[in-house]
mmCIF file of C-alpha atoms and ligand atoms in Angstrom:
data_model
loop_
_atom_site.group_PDB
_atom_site.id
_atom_site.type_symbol
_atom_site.label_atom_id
_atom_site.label_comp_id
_atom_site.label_asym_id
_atom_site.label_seq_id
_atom_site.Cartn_x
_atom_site.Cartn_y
_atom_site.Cartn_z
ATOM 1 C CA UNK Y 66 -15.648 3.626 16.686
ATOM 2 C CA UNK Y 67 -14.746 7.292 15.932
ATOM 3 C CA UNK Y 68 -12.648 7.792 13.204
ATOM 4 C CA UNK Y 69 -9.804 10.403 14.255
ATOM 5 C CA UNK Y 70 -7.674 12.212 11.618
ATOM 6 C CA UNK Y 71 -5.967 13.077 14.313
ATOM 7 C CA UNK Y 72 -4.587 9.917 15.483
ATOM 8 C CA UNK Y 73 -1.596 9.979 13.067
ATOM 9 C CA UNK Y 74 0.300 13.247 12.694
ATOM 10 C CA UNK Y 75 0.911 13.274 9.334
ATOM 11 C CA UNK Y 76 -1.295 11.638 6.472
ATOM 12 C CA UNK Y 77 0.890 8.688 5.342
ATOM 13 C CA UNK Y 78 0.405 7.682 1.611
ATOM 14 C CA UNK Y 79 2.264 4.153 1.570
ATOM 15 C CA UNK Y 80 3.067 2.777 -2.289
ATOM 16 C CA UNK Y 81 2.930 -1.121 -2.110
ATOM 17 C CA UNK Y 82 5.709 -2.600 -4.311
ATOM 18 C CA UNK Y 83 7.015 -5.465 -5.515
ATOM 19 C CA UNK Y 84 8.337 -6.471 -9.026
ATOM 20 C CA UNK Y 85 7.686 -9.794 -8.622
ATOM 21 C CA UNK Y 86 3.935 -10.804 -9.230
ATOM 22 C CA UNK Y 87 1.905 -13.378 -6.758
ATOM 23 C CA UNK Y 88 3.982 -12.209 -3.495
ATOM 24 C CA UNK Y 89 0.489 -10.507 -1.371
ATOM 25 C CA UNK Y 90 0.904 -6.606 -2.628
ATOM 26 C CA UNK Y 91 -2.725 -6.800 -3.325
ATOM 27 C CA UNK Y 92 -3.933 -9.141 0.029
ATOM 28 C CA UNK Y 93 -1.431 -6.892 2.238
ATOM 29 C CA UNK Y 94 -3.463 -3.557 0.715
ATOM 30 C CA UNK Y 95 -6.579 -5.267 1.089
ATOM 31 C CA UNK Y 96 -6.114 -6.475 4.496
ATOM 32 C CA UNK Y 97 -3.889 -3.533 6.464
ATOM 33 C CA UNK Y 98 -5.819 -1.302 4.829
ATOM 34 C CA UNK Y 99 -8.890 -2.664 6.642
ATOM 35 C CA UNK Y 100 -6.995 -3.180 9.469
ATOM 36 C CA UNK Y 101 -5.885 0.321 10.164
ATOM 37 C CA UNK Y 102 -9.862 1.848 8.856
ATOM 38 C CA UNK Y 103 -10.450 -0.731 12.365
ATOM 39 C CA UNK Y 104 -7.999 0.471 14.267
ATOM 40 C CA UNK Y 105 -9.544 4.088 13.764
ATOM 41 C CA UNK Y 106 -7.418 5.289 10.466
ATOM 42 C CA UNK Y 107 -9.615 6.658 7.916
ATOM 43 C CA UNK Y 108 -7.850 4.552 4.951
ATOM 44 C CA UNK Y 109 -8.134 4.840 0.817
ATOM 45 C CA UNK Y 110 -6.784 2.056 -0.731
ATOM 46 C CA UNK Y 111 -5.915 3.214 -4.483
ATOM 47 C CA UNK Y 112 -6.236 0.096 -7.329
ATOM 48 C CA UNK Y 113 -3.142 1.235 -9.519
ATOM 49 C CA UNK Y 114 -2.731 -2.338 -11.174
ATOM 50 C CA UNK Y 115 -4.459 -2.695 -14.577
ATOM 51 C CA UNK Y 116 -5.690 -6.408 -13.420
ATOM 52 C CA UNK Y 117 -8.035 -4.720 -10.634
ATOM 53 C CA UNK Y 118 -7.614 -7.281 -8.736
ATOM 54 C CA UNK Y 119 -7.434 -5.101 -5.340
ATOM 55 C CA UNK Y 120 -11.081 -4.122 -6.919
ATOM 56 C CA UNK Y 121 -12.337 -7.562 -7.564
ATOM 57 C CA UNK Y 122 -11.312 -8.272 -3.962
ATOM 58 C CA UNK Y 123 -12.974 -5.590 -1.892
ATOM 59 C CA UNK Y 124 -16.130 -6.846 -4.304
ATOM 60 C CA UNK Y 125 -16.357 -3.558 -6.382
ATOM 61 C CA UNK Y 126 -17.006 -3.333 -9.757
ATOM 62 C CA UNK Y 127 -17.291 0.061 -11.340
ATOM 63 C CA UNK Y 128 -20.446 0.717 -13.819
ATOM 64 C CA UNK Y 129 -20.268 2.333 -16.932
ATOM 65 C CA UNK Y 130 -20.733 5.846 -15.698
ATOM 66 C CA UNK Y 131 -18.866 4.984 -12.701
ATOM 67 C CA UNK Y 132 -15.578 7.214 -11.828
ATOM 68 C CA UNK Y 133 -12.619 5.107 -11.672
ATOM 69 C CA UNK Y 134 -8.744 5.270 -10.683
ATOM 70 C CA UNK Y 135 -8.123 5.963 -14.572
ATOM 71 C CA UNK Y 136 -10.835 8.956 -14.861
ATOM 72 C CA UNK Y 137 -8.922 10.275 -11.787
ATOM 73 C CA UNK Y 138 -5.237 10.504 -13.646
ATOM 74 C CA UNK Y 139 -6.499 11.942 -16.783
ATOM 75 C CA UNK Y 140 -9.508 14.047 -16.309
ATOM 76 C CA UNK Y 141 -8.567 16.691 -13.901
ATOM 77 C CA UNK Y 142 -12.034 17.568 -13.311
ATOM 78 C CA UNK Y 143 -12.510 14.071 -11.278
ATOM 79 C CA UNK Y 144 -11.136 13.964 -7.613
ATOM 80 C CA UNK Y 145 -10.098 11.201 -5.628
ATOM 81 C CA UNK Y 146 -13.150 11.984 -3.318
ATOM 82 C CA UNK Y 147 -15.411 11.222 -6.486
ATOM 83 C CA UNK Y 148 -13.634 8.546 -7.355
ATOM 84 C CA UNK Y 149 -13.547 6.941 -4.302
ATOM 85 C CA UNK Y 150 -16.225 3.907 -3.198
ATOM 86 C CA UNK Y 151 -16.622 3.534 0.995
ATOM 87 C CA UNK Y 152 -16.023 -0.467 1.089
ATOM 88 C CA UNK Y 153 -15.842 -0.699 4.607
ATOM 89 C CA UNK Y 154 -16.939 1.670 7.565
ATOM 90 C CA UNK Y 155 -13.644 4.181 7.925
ATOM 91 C CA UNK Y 156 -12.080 2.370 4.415
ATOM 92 C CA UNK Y 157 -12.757 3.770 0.911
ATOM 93 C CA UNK Y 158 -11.170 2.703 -2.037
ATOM 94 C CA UNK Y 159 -10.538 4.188 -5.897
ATOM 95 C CA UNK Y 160 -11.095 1.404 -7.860
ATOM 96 C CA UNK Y 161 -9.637 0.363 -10.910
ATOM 97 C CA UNK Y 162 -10.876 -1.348 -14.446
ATOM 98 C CA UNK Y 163 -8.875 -3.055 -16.873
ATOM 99 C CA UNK Y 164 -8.640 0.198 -19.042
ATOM 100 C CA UNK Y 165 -6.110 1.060 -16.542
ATOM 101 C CA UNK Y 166 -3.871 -0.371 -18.885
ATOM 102 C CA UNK Y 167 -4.603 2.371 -21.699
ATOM 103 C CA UNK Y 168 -3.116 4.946 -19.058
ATOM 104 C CA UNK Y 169 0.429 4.139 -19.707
ATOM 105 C CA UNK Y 170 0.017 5.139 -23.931
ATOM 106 C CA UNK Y 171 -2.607 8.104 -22.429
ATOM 107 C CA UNK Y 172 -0.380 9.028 -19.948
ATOM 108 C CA UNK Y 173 2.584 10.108 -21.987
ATOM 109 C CA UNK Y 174 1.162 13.190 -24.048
ATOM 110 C CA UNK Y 175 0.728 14.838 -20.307
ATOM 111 C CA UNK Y 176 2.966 17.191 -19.522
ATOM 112 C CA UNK Y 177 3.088 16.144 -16.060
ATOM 113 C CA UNK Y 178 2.629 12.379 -16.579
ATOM 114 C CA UNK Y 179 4.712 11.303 -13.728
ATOM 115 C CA UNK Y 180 3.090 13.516 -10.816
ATOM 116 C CA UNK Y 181 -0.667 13.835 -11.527
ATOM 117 C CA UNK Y 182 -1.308 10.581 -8.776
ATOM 118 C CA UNK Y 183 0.308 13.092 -6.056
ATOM 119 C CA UNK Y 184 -1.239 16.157 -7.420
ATOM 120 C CA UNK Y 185 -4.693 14.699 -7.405
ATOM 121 C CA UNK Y 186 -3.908 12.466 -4.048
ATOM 122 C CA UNK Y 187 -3.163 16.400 -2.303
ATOM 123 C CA UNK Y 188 -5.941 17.905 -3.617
ATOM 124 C CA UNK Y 189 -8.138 15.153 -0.498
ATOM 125 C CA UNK Y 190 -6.274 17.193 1.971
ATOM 126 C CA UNK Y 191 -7.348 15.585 5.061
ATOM 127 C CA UNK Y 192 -9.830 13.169 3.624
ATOM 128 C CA UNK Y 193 -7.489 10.105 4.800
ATOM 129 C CA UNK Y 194 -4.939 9.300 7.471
ATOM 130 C CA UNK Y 195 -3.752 6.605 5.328
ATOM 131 C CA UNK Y 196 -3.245 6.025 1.628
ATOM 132 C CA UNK Y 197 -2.187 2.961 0.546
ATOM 133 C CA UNK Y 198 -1.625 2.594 -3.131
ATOM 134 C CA UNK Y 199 -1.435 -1.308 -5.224
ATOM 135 C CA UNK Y 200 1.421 -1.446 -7.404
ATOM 136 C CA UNK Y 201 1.472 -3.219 -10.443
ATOM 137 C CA UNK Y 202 4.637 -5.930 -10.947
ATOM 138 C CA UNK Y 203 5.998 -3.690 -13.346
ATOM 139 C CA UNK Y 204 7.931 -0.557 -13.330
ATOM 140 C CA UNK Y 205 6.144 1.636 -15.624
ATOM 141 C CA UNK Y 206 4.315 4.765 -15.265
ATOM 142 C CA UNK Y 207 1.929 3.697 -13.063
ATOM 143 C CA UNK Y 208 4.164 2.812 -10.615
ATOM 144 C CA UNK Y 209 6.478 5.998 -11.250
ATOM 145 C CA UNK Y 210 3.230 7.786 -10.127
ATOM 146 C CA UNK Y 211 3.190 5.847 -6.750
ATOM 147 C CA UNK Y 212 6.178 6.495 -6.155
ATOM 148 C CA UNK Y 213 5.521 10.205 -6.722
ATOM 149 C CA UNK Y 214 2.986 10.349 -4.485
ATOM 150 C CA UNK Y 215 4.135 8.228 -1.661
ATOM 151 C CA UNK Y 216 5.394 9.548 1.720
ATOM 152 C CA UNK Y 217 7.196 5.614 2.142
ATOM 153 C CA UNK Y 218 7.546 2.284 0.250
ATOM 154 C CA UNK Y 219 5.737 -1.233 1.698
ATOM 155 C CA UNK Y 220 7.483 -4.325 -0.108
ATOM 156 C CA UNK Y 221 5.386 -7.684 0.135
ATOM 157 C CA UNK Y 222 7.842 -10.660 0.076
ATOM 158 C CA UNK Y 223 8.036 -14.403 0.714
ATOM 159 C CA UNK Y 224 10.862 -15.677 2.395
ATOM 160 C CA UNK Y 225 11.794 -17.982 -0.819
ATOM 161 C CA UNK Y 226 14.895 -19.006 -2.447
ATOM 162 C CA UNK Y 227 16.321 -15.768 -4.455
ATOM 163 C CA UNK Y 228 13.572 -13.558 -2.731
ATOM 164 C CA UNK Y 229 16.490 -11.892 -0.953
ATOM 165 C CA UNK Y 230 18.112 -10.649 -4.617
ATOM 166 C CA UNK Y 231 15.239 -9.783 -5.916
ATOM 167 C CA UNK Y 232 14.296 -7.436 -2.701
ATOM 168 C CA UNK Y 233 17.973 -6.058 -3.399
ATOM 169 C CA UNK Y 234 17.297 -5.286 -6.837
ATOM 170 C CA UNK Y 235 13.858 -3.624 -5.945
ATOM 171 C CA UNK Y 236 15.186 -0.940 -3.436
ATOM 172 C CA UNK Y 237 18.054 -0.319 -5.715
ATOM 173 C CA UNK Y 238 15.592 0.509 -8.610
ATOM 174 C CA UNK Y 239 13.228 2.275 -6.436
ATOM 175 C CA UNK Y 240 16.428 4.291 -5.126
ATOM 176 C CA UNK Y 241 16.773 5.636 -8.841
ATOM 177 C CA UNK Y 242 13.277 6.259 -9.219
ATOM 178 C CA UNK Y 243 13.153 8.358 -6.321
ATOM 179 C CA UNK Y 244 16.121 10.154 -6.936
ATOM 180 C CA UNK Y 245 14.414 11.651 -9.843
ATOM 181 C CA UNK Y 246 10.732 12.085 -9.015
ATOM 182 C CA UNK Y 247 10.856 12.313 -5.004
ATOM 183 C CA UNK Y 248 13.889 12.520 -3.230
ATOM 184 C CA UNK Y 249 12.774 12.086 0.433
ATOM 185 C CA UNK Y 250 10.806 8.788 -0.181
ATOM 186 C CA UNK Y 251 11.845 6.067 2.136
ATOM 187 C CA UNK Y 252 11.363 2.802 1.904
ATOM 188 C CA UNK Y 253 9.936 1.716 5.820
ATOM 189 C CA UNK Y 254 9.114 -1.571 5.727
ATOM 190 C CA UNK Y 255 8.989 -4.963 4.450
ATOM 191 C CA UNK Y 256 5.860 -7.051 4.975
ATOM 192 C CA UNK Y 257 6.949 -11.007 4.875
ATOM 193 C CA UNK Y 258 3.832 -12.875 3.519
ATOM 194 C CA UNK Y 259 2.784 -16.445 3.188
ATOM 195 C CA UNK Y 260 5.248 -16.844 5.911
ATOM 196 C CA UNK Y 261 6.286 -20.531 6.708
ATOM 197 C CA UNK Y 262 6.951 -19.851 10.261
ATOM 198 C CA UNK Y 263 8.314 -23.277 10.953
ATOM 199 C CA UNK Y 264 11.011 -23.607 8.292
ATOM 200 C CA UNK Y 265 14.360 -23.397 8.130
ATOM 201 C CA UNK Y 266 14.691 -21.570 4.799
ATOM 202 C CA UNK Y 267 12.399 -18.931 5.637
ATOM 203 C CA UNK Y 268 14.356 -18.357 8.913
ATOM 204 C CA UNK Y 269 17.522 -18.622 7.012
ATOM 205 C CA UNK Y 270 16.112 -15.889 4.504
ATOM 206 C CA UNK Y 271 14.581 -13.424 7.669
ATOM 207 C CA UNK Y 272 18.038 -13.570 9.090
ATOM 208 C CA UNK Y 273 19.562 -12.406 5.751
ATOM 209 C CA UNK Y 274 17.228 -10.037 4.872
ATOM 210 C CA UNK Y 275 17.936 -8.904 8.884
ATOM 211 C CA UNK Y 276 21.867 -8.276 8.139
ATOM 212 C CA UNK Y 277 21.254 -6.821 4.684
ATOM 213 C CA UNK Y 278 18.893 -4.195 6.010
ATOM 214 C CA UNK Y 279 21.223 -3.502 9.397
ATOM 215 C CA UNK Y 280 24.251 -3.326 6.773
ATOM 216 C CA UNK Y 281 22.241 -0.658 4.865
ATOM 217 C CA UNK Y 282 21.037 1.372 8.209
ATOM 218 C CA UNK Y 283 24.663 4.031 8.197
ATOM 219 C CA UNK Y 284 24.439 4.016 4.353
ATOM 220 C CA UNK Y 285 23.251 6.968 2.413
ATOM 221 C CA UNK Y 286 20.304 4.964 0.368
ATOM 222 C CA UNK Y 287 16.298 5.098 0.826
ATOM 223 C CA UNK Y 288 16.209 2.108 2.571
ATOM 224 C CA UNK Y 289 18.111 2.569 5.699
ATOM 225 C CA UNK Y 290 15.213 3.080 7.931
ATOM 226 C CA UNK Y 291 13.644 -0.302 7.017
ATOM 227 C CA UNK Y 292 12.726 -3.029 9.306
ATOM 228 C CA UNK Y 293 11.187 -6.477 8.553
ATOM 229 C CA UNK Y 294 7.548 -5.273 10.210
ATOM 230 C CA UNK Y 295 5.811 -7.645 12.664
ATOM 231 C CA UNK Y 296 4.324 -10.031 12.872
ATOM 232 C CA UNK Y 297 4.833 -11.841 9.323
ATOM 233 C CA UNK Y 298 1.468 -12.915 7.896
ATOM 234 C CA UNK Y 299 1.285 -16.555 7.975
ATOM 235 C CA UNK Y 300 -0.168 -18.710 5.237
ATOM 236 C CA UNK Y 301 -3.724 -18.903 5.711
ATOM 237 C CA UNK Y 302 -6.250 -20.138 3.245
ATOM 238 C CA UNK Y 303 -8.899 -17.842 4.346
ATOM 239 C CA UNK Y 304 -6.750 -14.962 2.748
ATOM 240 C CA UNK Y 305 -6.662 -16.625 -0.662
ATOM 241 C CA UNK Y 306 -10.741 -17.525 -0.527
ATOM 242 C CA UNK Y 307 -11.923 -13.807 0.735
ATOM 243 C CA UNK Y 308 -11.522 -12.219 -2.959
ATOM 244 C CA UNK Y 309 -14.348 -14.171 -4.081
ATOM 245 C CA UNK Y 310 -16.537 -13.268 -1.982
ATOM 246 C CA UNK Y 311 -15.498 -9.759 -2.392
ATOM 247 C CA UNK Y 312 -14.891 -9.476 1.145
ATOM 248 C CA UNK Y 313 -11.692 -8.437 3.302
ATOM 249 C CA UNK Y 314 -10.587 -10.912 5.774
ATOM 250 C CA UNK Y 315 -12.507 -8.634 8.973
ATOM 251 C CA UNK Y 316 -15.516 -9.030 6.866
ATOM 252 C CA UNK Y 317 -14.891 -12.585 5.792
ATOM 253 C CA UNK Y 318 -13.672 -14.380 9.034
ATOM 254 C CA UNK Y 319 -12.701 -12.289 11.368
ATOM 255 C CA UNK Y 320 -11.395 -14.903 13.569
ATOM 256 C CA UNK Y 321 -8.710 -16.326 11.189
ATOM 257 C CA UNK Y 322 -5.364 -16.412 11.640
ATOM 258 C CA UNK Y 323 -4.948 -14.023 8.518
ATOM 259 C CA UNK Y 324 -6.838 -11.641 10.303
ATOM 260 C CA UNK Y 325 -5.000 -11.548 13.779
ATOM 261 C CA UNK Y 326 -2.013 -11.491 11.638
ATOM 262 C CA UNK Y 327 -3.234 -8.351 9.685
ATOM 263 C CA UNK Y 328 -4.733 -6.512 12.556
ATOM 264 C CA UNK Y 329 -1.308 -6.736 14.258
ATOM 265 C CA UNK Y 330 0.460 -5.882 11.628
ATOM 266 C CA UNK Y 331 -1.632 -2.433 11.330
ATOM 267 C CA UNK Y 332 -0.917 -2.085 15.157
ATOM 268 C CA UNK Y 333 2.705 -2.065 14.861
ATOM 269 C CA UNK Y 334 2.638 -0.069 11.529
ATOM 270 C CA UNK Y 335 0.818 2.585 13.548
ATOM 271 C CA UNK Y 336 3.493 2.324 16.321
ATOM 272 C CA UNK Y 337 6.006 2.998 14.121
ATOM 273 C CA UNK Y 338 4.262 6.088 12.732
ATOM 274 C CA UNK Y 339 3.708 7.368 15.662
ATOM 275 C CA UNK Y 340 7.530 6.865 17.308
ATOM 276 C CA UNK Y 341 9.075 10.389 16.504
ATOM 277 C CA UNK Y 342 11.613 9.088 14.709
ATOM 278 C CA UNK Y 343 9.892 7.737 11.467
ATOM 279 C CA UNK Y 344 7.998 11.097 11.298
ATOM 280 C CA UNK Y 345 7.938 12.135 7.532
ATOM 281 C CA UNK Y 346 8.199 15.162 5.665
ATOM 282 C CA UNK Y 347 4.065 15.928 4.667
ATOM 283 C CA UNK Y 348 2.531 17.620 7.355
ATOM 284 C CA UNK Y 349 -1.651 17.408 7.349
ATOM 285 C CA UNK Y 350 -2.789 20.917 6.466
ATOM 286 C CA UNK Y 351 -4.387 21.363 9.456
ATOM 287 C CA UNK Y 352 -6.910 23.965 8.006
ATOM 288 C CA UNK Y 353 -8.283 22.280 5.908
ATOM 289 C CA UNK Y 354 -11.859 20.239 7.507
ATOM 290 C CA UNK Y 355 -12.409 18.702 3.920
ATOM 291 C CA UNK Y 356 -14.754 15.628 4.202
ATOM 292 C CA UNK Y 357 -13.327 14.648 7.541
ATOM 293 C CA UNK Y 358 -15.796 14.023 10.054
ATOM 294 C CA UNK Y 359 -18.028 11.932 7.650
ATOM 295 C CA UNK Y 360 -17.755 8.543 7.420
ATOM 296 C CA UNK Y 361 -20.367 7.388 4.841
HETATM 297 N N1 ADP T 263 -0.974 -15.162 3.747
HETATM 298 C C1 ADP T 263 -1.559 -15.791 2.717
HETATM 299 N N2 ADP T 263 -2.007 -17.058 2.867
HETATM 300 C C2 ADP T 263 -2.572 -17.729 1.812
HETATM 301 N N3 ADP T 263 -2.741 -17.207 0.600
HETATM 302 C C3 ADP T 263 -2.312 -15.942 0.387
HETATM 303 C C4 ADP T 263 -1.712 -15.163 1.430
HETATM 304 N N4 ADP T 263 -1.376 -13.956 0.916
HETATM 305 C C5 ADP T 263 -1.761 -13.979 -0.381
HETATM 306 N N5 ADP T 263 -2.318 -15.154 -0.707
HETATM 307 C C6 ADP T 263 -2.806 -15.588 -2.034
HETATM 308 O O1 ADP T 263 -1.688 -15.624 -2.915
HETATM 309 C C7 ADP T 263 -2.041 -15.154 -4.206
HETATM 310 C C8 ADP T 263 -1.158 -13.961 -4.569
HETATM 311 O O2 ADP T 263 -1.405 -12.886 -3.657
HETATM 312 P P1 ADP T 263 -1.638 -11.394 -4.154
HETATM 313 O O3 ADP T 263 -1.909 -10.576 -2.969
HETATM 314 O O4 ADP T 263 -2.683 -11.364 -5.248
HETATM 315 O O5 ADP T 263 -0.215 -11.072 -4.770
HETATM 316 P P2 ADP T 263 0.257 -9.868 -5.737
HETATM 317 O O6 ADP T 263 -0.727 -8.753 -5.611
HETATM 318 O O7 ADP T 263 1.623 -9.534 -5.262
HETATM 319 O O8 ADP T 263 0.258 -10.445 -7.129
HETATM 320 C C9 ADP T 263 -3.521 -14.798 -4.138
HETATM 321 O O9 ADP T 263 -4.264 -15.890 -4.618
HETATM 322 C C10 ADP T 263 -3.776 -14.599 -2.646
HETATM 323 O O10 ADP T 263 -5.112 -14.880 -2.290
HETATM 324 MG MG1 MG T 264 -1.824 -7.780 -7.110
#
């Protein structure tokens, strides 16, 4: 399958969020993110979370000399392009190690702490259609960098109890984050994971988070373009076994459940990008050719 850059207009660099830990921010990267490289996307998936478990997952684990997502933030002299690891055909990904965590202290005596992820991100030009970057569950620096660099905001949620507050108290904070560092991010969708399709709470909770997000639609706030995105990914047990084997769900079974969940999901996320009226603000320098017809 040909990978076209040109299938999506503009590049769309998608921060995955969620405070909470244990809700499917990394599975949802994981798994869209080979869903879309399928569906003809050339995708980077970018480990931001100091656990690496997105890394662990897509079976990567960077050696010694190795560029990783940390060399990328503070040497400027390493690009995403090095950094990056093809995982799949069409998907790369800039893995992370658990020195990640040393970025937040190494971070700070930058001068432009808060905006090297986007600088470094824009200096792939065309590299990627898609860039979807895992969030830690924590609102630190890291995360003020994805939210620097992203074009739109993915929250992974389960329809639980409380899940609805907490979403609530996400887009709020992510409202003041962007107000600061990038005023145009929006957040687009929300992802509903480990989905109990057959119970009442979860319906209950859908039909909440439904109002709360049409209740939001005329008000001035990042969030009034989001929709609960379809279909939700049901609870599958394939999705929780892949990681070990290093594997995304396409490579592990692609027959699952999880992964006709996932592979519709990236159809209607690329429906949605493509409708005229979610375009966003970053236009693809269309002069630039950089890396884009390789694949390997
Ligand atoms: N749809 C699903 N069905 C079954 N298990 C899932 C599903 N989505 C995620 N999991 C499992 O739930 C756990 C938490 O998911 P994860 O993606 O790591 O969350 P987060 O990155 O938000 O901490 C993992 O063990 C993962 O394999
Ligand atoms: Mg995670």
């Amino acid at each position: 399958m040909p990978y076209t850059r040109h299938m999506l207009e503009t590049r769309r660099v998608v921060a995955i969020i969620n405070q909470k830990g244990g809700v499917g921010k990394t599975t949802t990267t994981a798994n869209l993110g080979a869903a879309l490289a399928r569906a003809g996307v050339r995708t980077c998936l970018v480990d931001l979370d100091p656990q690496a478990h997105l890394s662990l997952h897509l079976g990567v684990r960077p050696g010694p000399d190795d560029p990783t997502v940390y060399d990328m933030l503070l040497d400027e002299s390493v690009t995403a392009i090095d950094a990056a690891v093809e995982v799949e055909p069409g998907l790369d990904l800039i893995p992370a190690e658990t020195d990640l965590a040393a970025a937040e202290t190494d971070l700070a005596t930058i001068p432009d702490k808060q905006s090297r992820l986007r600088r470094m991100l824009e200096k792939s030009g065309d590299r990627w259609g898609a860039i979807l970057i895992d969030c830690p569950p924590s609102l630190g620096v890291l995360t003020i960098n994805a939210l620097g660099a992203a074009t739109e905001v993915f929250v992974p949620m389960q329809a639980h109890f409380l899940a609805l507050q907490g979403v609530g108290k996400l887009l709020e904070t992510v409202g003041l984050v962007c107000a600061g560092v990038n005023p145009s991010l929006q957040v687009s969708g929300i992802v509903l994971c480990m989905h109990e399709t057959q119970t009442t709470l979860a319906r209950e909770v859908v039909e909440d988070l439904q109002a709360f997000l049409e209740s939001s639609s005329t008000q001035d706030v990042p969030w009034r373009t989001c929709r609960v995105l379809s279909p939700p990914i049901r609870r599958n047990i394939k999705l929780a076994e892949s990681p070990s084997f290093g594997q995304s769900i396409f490579a592990y079974d692609p027959t699952c459940r999880g992964a006709s969940d996932y592979a519709a999901l990236a159809e209607s996320v690329i429906a949605m990008w493509r409708s005229p009226a979610s375009e966003v603000e970053v236009k693809v320098d269309a002069t630039s050719s950089q890396g884009a017809d390789s694949i390997g």
